[in-house]
Short mmCIF file of C-alpha atoms and ligand atoms in Angstrom, two decimals:
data_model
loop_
_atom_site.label_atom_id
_atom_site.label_comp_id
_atom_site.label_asym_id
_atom_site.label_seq_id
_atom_site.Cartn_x
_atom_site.Cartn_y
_atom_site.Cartn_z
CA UNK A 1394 -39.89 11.07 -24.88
CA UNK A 1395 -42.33 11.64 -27.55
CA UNK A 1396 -44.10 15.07 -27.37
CA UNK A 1397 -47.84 15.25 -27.92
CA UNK A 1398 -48.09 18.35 -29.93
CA UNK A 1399 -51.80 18.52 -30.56
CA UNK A 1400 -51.67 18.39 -26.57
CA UNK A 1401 -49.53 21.95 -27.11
CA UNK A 1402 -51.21 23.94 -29.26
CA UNK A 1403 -54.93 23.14 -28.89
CA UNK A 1404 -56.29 26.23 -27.28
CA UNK A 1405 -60.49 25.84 -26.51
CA UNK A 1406 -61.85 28.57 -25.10
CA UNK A 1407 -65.12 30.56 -25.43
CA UNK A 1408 -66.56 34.08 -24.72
CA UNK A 1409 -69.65 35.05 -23.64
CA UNK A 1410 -71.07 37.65 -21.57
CA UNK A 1411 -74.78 39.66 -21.67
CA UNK A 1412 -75.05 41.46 -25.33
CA UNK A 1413 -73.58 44.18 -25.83
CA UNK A 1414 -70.61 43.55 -23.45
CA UNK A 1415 -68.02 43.33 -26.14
CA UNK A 1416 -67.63 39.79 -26.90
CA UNK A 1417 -67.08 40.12 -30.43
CA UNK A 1418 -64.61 42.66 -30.28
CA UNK A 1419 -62.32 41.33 -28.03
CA UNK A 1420 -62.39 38.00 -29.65
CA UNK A 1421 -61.82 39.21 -32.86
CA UNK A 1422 -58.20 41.28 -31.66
CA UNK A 1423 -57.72 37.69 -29.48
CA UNK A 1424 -57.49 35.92 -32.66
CA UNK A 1425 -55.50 37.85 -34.45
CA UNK A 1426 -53.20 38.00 -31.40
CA UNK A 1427 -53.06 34.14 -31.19
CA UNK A 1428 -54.15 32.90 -33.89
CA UNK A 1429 -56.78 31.46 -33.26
CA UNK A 1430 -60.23 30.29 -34.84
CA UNK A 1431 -63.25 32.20 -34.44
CA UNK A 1432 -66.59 30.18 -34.05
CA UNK A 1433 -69.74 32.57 -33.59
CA UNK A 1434 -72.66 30.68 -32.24
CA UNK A 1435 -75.62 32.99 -33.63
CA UNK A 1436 -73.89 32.93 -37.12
CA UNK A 1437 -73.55 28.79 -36.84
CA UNK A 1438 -77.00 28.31 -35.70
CA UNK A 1439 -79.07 30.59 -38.16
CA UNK A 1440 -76.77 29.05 -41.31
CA UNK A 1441 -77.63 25.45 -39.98
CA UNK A 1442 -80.86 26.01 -39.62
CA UNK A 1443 -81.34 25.80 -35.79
CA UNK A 1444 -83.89 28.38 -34.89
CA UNK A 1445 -86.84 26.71 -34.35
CA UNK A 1446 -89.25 29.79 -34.20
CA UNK A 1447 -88.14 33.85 -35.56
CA UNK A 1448 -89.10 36.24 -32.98
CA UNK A 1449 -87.84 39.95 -33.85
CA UNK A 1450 -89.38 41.08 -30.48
CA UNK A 1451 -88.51 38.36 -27.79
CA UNK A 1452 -85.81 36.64 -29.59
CA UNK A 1453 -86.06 33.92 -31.74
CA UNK A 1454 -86.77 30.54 -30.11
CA UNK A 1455 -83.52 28.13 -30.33
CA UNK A 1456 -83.61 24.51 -31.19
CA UNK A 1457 -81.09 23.51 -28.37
CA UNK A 1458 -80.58 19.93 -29.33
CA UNK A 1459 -79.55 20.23 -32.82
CA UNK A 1460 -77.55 24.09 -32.15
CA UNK A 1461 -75.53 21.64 -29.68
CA UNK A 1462 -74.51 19.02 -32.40
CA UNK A 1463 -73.99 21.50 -34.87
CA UNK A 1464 -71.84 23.51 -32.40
CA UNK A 1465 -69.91 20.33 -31.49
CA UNK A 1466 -68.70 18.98 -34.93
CA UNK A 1467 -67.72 22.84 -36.21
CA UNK A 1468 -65.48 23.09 -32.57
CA UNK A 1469 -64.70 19.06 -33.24
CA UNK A 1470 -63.10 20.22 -36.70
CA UNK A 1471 -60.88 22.88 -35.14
CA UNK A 1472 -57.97 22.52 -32.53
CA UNK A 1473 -57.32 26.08 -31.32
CA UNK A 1474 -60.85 28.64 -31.29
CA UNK A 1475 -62.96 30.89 -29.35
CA UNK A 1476 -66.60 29.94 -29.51
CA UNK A 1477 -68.37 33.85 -28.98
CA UNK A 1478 -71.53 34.25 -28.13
CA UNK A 1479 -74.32 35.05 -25.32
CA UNK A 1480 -75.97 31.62 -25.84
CA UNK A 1481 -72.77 29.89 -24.84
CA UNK A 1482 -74.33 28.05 -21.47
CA UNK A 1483 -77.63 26.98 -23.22
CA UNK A 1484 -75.82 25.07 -26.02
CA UNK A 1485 -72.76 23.78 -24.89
CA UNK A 1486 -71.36 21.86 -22.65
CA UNK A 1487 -68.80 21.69 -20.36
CA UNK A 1488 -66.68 19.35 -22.43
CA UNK A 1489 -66.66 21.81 -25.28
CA UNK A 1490 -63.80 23.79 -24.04
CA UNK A 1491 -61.08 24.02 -21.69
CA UNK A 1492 -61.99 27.70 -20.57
CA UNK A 1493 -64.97 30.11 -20.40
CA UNK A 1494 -64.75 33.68 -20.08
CA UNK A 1495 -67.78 35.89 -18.96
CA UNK A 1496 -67.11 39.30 -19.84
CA UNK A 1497 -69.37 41.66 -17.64
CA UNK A 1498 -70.21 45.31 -18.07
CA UNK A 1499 -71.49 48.12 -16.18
CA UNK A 1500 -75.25 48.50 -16.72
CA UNK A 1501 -75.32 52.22 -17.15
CA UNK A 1502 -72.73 51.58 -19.64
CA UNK A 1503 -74.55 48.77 -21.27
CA UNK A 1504 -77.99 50.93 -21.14
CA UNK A 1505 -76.29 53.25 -23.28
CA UNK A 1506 -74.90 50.72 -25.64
CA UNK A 1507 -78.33 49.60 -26.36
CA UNK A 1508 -79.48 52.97 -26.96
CA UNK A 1509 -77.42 53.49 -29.35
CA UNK A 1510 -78.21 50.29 -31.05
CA UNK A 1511 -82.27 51.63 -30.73
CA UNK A 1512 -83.04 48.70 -28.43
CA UNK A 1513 -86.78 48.25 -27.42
CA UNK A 1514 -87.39 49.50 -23.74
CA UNK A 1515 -88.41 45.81 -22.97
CA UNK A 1516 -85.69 44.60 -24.49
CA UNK A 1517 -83.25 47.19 -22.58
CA UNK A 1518 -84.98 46.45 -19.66
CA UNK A 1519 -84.43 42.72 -20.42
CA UNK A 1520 -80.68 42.70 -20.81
CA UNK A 1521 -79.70 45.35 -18.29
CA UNK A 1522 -81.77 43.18 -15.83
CA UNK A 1523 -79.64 40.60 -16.78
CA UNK A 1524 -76.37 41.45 -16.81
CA UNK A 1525 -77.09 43.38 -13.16
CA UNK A 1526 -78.27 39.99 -12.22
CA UNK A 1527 -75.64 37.92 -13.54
CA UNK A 1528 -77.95 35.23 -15.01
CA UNK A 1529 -75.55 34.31 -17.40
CA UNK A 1530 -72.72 34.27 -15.31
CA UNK A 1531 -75.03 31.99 -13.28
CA UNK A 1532 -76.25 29.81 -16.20
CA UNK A 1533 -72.43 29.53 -17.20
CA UNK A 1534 -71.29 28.43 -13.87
CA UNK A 1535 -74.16 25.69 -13.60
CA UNK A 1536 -72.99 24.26 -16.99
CA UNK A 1537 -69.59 24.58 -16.73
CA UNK A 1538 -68.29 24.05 -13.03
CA UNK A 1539 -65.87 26.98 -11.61
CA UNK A 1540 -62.77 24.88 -12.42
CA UNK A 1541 -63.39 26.55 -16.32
CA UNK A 1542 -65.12 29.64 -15.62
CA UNK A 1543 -63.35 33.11 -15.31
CA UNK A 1544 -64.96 36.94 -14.93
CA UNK A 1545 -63.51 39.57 -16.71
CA UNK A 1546 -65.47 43.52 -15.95
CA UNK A 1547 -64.44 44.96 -18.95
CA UNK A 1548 -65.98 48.69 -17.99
CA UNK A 1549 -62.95 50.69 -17.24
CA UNK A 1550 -59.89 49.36 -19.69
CA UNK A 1551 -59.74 49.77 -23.17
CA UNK A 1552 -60.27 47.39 -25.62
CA UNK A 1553 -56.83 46.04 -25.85
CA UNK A 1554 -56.16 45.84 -22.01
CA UNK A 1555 -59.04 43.77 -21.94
CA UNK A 1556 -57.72 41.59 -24.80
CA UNK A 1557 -54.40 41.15 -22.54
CA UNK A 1558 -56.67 40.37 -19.33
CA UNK A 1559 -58.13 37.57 -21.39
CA UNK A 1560 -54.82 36.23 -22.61
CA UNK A 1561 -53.40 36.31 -19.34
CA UNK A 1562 -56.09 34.04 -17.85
CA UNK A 1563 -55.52 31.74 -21.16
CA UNK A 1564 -51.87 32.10 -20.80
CA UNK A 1565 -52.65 31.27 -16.59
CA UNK A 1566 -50.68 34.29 -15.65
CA UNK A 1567 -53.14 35.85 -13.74
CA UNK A 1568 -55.63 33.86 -11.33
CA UNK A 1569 -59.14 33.37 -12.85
CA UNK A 1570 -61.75 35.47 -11.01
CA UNK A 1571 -65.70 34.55 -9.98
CA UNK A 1572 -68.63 36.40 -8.39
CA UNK A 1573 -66.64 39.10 -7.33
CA UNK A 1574 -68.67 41.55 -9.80
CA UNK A 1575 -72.09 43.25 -7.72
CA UNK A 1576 -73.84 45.23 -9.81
CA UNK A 1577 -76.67 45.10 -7.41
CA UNK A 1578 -75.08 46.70 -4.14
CA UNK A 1579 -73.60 49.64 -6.95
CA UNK A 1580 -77.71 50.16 -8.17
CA UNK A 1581 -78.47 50.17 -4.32
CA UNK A 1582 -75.51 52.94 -3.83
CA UNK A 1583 -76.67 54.88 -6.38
CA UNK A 1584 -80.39 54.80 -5.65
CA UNK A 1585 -81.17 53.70 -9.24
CA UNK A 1586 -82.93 50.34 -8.97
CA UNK A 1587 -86.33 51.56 -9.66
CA UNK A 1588 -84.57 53.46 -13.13
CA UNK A 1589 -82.64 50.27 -13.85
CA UNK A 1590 -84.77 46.93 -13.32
CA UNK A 1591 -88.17 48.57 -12.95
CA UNK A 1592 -88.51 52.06 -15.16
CA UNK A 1593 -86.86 51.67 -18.31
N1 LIG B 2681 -63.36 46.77 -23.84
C1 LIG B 2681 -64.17 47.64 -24.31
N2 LIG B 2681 -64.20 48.86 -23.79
C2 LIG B 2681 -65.04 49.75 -24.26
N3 LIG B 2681 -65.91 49.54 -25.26
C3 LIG B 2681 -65.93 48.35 -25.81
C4 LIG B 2681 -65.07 47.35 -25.36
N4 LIG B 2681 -65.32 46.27 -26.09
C5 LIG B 2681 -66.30 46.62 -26.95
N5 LIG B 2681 -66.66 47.85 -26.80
C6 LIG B 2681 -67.71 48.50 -27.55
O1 LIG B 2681 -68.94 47.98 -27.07
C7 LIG B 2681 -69.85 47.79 -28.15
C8 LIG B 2681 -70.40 46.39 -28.17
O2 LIG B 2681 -69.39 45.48 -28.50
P1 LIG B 2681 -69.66 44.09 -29.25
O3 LIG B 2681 -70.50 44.30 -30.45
O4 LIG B 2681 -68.32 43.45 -29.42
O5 LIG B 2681 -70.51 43.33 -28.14
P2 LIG B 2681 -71.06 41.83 -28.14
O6 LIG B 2681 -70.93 41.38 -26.74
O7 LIG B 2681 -70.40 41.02 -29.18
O8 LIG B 2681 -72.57 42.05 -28.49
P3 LIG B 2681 -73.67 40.98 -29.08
O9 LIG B 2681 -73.93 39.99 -27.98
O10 LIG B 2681 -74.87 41.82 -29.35
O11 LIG B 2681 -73.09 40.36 -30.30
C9 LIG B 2681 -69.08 48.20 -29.42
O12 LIG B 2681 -69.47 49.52 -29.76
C10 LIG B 2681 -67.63 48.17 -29.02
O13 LIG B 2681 -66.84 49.07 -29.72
MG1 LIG B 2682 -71.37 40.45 -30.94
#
């Protein structure tokens, strides 16, 4: 029997995950560790020209239709990547890859991580929101279906345990996880909503 061996070593998977959550750094160990391509979305769509307006405050408006082709020939042209980056579910699509990863964070953790990176206090308020919300674990699971989508809360492991958490799920050795993660009920706990999603 003849062995497909494109079938064998294409490996399609991409990270995403609120900023800040460590994306980049996990990929970038995961690709050493495997070998594997690294395709960052923000970097492909400012060098092909795809933001259609520059906002420094708000974020700079995307042009979706043309950040999708451009996306799709540069992961067309490679056989094993990771595609990294928090605009994953707004210009891909499910096709794209085989796996998606949503790495989530602890806000306080992430609030602090944003500090240090001298984050607006809209801005803060914007992402922590987010990621206690899960919108783009959310958005992900709308584009993707939950056949492709794994969790991963990265808070308490190092770096590299998270790396092997990630390779597991690739390696489907451990059981890919969804909407397990509350952030919400832990804000509740904690009495901290009002500091979290209202005063920052
Ligand atoms: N697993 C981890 N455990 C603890 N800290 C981490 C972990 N991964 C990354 N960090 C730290 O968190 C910070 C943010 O990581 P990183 O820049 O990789 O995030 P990102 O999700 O790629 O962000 P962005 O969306 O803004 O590109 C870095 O200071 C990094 O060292
Ligand atoms: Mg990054």
């Amino acid at each position: 029997m003849k062995i497909n061996r494109d079938k064998i070593t294409r490996l399609r998977l991409a990270i995403t995950g609120t900023p800040g959550v460590g994306k980049h750094t996990c990929a970038k160990i995961l690709c050493k560790k495997l070998d594997l391509e690294l395709i960052d979305i923000n970097k492909t769509i400012i060098e092909n020209n795809c933001v259609a307006k520059i906002d420094k405050t708000n974020g700079n408006e995307i042009n979706q239709k043309k950040a999708k082709k451009v996306l799709k020939k540069v992961m067309d042209f490679e056989k094993r990547f990771v595609v990294v980056g928090h605009l994953a579910p707004y210009v891909m699509e499910s096709t794209d890859v085989d796996l998606i990863i949503v790495l989530r964070r602890n806000p306080y953790q992430l609030r602090k991580i944003y500090k240090k990176r001298r984050y607006s206090a809209s801005k803060i308020k914007e992402n922590v929101s987010s990621e206690i919300l899960g919108i783009t674990s959310y958005d992900v699971l709308k584009v993707f279906g939950k056949r492709k989508v794994a969790e991963i809360d990265i808070t308490n492991d190092n770096i590299e345990k998270n790396v092997e958490k990630i390779e597991k799920i690739v390696n489907k050795q451990s059981i890919k996880e969804f909407g397990k993660i509350d952030w919400l009920s832990l804000i509740y706990e904690n009495k901290d909503v009002d500091i979290l999603l209202n005063k920052l």
